[in-house]
PDB file of C-alpha atoms in Angstrom:
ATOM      1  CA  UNK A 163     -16.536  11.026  -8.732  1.00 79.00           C
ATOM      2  CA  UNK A 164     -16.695   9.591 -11.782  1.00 83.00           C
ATOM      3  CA  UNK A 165     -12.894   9.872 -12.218  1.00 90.00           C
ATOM      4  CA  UNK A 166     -11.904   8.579  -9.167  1.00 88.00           C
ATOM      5  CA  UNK A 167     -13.960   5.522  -9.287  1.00 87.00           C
ATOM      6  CA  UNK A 168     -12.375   4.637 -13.213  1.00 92.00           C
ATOM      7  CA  UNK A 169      -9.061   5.114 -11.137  1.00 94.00           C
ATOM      8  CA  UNK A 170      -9.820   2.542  -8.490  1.00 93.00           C
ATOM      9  CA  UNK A 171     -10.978  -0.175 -10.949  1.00 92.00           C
ATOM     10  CA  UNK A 172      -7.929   0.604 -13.072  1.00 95.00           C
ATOM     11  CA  UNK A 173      -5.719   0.256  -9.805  1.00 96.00           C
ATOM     12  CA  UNK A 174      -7.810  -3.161  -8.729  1.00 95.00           C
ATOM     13  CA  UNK A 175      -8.021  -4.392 -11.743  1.00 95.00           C
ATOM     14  CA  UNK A 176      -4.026  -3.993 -11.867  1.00 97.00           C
ATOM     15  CA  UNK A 177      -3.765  -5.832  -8.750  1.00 96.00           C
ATOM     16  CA  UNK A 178      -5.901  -8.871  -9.436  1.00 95.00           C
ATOM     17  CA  UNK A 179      -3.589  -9.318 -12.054  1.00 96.00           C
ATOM     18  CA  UNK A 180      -0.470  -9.211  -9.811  1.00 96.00           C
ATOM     19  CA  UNK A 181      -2.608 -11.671  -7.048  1.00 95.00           C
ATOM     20  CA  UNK A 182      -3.269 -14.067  -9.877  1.00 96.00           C
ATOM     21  CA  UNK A 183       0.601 -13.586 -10.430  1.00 96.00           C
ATOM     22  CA  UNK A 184       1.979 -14.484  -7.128  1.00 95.00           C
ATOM     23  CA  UNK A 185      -1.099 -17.049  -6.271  1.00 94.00           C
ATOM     24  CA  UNK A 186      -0.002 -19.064  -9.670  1.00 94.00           C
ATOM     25  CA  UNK A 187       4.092 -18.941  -8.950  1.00 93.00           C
ATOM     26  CA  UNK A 188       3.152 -19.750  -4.940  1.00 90.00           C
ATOM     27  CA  UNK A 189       1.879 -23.083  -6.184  1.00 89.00           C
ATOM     28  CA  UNK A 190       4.706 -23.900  -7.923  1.00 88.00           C
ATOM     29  CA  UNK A 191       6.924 -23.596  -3.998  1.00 83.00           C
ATOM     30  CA  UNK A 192       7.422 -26.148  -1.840  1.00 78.00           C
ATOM     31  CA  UNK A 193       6.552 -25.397   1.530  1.00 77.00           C
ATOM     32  CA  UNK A 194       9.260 -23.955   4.106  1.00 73.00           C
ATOM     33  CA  UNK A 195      11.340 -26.605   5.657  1.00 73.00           C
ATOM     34  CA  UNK A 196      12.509 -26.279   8.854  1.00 71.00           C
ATOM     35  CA  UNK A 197      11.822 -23.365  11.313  1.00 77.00           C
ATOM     36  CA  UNK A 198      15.100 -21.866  11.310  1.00 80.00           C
ATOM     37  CA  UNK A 199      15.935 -18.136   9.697  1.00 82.00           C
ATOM     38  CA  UNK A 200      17.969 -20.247   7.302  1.00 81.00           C
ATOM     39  CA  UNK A 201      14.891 -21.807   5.954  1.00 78.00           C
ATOM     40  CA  UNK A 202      12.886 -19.035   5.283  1.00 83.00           C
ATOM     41  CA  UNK A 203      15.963 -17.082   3.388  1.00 85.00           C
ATOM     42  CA  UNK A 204      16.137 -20.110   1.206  1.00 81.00           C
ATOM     43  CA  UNK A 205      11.884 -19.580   0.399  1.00 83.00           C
ATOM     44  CA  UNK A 206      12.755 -16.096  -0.268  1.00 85.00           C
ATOM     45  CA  UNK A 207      15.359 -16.440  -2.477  1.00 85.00           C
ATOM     46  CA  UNK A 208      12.905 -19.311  -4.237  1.00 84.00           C
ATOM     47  CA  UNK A 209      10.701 -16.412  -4.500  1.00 86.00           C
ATOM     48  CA  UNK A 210      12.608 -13.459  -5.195  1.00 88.00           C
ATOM     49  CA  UNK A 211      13.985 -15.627  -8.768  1.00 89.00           C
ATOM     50  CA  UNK A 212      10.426 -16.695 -10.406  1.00 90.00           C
ATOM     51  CA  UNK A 213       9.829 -14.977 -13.133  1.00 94.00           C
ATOM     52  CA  UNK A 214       5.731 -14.535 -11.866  1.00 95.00           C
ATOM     53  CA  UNK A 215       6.269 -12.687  -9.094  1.00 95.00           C
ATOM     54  CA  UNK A 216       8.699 -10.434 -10.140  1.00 94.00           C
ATOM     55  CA  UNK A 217       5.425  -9.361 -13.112  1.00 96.00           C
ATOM     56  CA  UNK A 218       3.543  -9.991 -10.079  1.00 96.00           C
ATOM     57  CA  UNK A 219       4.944  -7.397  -8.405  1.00 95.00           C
ATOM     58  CA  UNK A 220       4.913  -4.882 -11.821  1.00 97.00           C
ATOM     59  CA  UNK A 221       1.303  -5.047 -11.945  1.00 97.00           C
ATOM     60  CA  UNK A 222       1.038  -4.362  -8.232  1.00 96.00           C
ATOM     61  CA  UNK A 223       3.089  -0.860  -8.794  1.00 97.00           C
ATOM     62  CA  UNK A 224       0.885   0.152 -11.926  1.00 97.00           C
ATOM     63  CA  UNK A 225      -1.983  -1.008  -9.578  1.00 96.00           C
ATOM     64  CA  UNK A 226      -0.151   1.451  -6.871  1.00 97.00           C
ATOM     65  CA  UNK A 227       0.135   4.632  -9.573  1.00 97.00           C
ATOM     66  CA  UNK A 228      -3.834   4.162  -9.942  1.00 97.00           C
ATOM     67  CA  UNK A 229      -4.709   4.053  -6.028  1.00 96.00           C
ATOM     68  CA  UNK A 230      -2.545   7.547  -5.719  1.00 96.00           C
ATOM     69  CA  UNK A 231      -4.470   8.888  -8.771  1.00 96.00           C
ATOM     70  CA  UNK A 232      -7.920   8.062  -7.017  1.00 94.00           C
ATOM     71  CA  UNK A 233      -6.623   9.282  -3.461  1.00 95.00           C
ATOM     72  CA  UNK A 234      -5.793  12.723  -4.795  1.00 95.00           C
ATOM     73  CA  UNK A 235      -9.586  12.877  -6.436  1.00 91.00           C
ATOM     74  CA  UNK A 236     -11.135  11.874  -2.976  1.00 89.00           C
ATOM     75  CA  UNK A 237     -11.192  11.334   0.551  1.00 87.00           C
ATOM     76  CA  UNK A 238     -10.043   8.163   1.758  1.00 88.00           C
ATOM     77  CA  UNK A 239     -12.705   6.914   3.358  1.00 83.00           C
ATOM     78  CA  UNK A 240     -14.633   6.985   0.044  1.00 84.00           C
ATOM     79  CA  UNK A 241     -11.758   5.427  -1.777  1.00 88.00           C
ATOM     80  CA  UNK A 242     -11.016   2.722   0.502  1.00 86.00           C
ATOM     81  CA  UNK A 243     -14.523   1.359   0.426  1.00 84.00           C
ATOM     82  CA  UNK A 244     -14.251   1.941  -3.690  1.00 84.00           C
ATOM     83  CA  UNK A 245     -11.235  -0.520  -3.060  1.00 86.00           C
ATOM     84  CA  UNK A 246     -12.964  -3.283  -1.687  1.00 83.00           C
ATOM     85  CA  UNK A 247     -13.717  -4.176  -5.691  1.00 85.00           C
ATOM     86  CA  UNK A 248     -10.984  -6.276  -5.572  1.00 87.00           C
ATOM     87  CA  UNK A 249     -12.868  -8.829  -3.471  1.00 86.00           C
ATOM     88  CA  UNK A 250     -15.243  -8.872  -6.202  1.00 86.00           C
ATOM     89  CA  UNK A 251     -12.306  -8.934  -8.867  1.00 90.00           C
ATOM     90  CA  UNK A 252     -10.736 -11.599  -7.252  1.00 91.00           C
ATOM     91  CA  UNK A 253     -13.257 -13.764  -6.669  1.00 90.00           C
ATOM     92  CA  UNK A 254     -14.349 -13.630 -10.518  1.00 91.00           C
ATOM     93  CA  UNK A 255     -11.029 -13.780 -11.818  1.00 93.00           C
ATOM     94  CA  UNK A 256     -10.131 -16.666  -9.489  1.00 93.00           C
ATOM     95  CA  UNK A 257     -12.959 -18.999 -10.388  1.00 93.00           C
ATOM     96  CA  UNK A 258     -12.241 -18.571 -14.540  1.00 94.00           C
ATOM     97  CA  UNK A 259      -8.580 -18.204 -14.531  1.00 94.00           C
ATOM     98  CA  UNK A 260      -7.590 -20.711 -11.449  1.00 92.00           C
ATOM     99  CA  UNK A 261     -10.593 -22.736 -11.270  1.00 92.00           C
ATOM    100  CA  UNK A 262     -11.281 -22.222  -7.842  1.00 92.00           C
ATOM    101  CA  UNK A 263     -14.881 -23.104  -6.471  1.00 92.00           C
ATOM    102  CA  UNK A 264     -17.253 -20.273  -5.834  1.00 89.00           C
ATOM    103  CA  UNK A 265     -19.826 -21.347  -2.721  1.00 91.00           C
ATOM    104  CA  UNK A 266     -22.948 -19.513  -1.591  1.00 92.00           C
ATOM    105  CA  UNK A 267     -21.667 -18.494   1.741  1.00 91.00           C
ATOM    106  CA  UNK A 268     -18.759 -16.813  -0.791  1.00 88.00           C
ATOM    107  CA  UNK A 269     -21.229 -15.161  -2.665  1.00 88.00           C
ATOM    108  CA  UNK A 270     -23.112 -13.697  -0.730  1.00 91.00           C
ATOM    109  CA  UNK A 271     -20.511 -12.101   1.035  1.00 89.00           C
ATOM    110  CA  UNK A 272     -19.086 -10.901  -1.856  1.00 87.00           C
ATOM    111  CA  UNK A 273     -22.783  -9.923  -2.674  1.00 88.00           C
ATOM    112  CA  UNK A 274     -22.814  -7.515   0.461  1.00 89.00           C
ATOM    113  CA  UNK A 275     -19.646  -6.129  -0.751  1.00 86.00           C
ATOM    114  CA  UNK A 276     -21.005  -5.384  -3.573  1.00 85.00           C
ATOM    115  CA  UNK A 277     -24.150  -3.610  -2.536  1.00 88.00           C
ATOM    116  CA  UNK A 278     -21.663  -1.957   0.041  1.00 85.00           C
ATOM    117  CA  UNK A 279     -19.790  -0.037  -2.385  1.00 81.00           C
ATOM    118  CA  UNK A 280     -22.835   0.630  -4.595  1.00 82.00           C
ATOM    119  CA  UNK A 281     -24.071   2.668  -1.687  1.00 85.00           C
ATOM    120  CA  UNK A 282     -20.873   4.909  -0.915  1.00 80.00           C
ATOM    121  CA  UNK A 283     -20.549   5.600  -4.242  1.00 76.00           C
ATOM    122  CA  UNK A 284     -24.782   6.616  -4.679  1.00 78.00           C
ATOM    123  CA  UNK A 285     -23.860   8.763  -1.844  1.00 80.00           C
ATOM    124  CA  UNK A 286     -21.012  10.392  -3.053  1.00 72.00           C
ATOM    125  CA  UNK A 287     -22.262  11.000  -6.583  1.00 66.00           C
ATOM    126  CA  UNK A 288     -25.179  13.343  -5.111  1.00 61.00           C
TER     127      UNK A 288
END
């Protein structure tokens, strides 16, 4: 179990990374003009050439090569609930890397996360 939990903070921790990636290059976009199938090809091809997603979306693959390693150690319902680290990941990583604001109601939430996974993984270690 052990094994299978290093895997899915590898793989999370990988994919913070990417999020960080794509949530620092989506600033940098202006916002899709227009409603038309034209406009949204243009945003695509906005985001298809910066540099941040494209090492965005490496660091979502290595992230990907992790979540298979912990899905052939386990059942799925006890790594998808390992998964939900991210939340905490994120949430961490986004207040001291993008500034963002951390509330209570936040917190706590990401408190009961938290304590969520603590329990399927007490469970599954016995």
């Amino acid at each position: 179990m052990i094994r299978t939990i290093l895997y899915v903070l590898m793989a999370e921790m990988w994919n913070t990374v990417g999020q960080l990636l794509f949530k620092t290059a989506a600033n940098t976009f202006p916002p899709v003009q227009g409603r038309n199938w034209r406009s949204y090809l243009v945003f695509l091809g906005t985001v298809v050439r910066q540099p941040r997603i494209l090492l965005g979306l490496f660091f979502m693959t290595g992230g990907l090569i992790f979540w298979i390693a912990a899905l052939s150690q386990a059942a799925l319902s006890v790594v998808f609930v390992l998964g939900s680290m991210q939340y905490i990941l994120v949430l961490v990583a986004s207040r001291f890397f993008l500034g963002e604001k951390i509330d209570i109601m936040r917190f706590l939430g990401t408190l009961f996360i938290a304590t969520g996974i603590t329990l399927v993984a007490l469970a599954n270690l016995a």
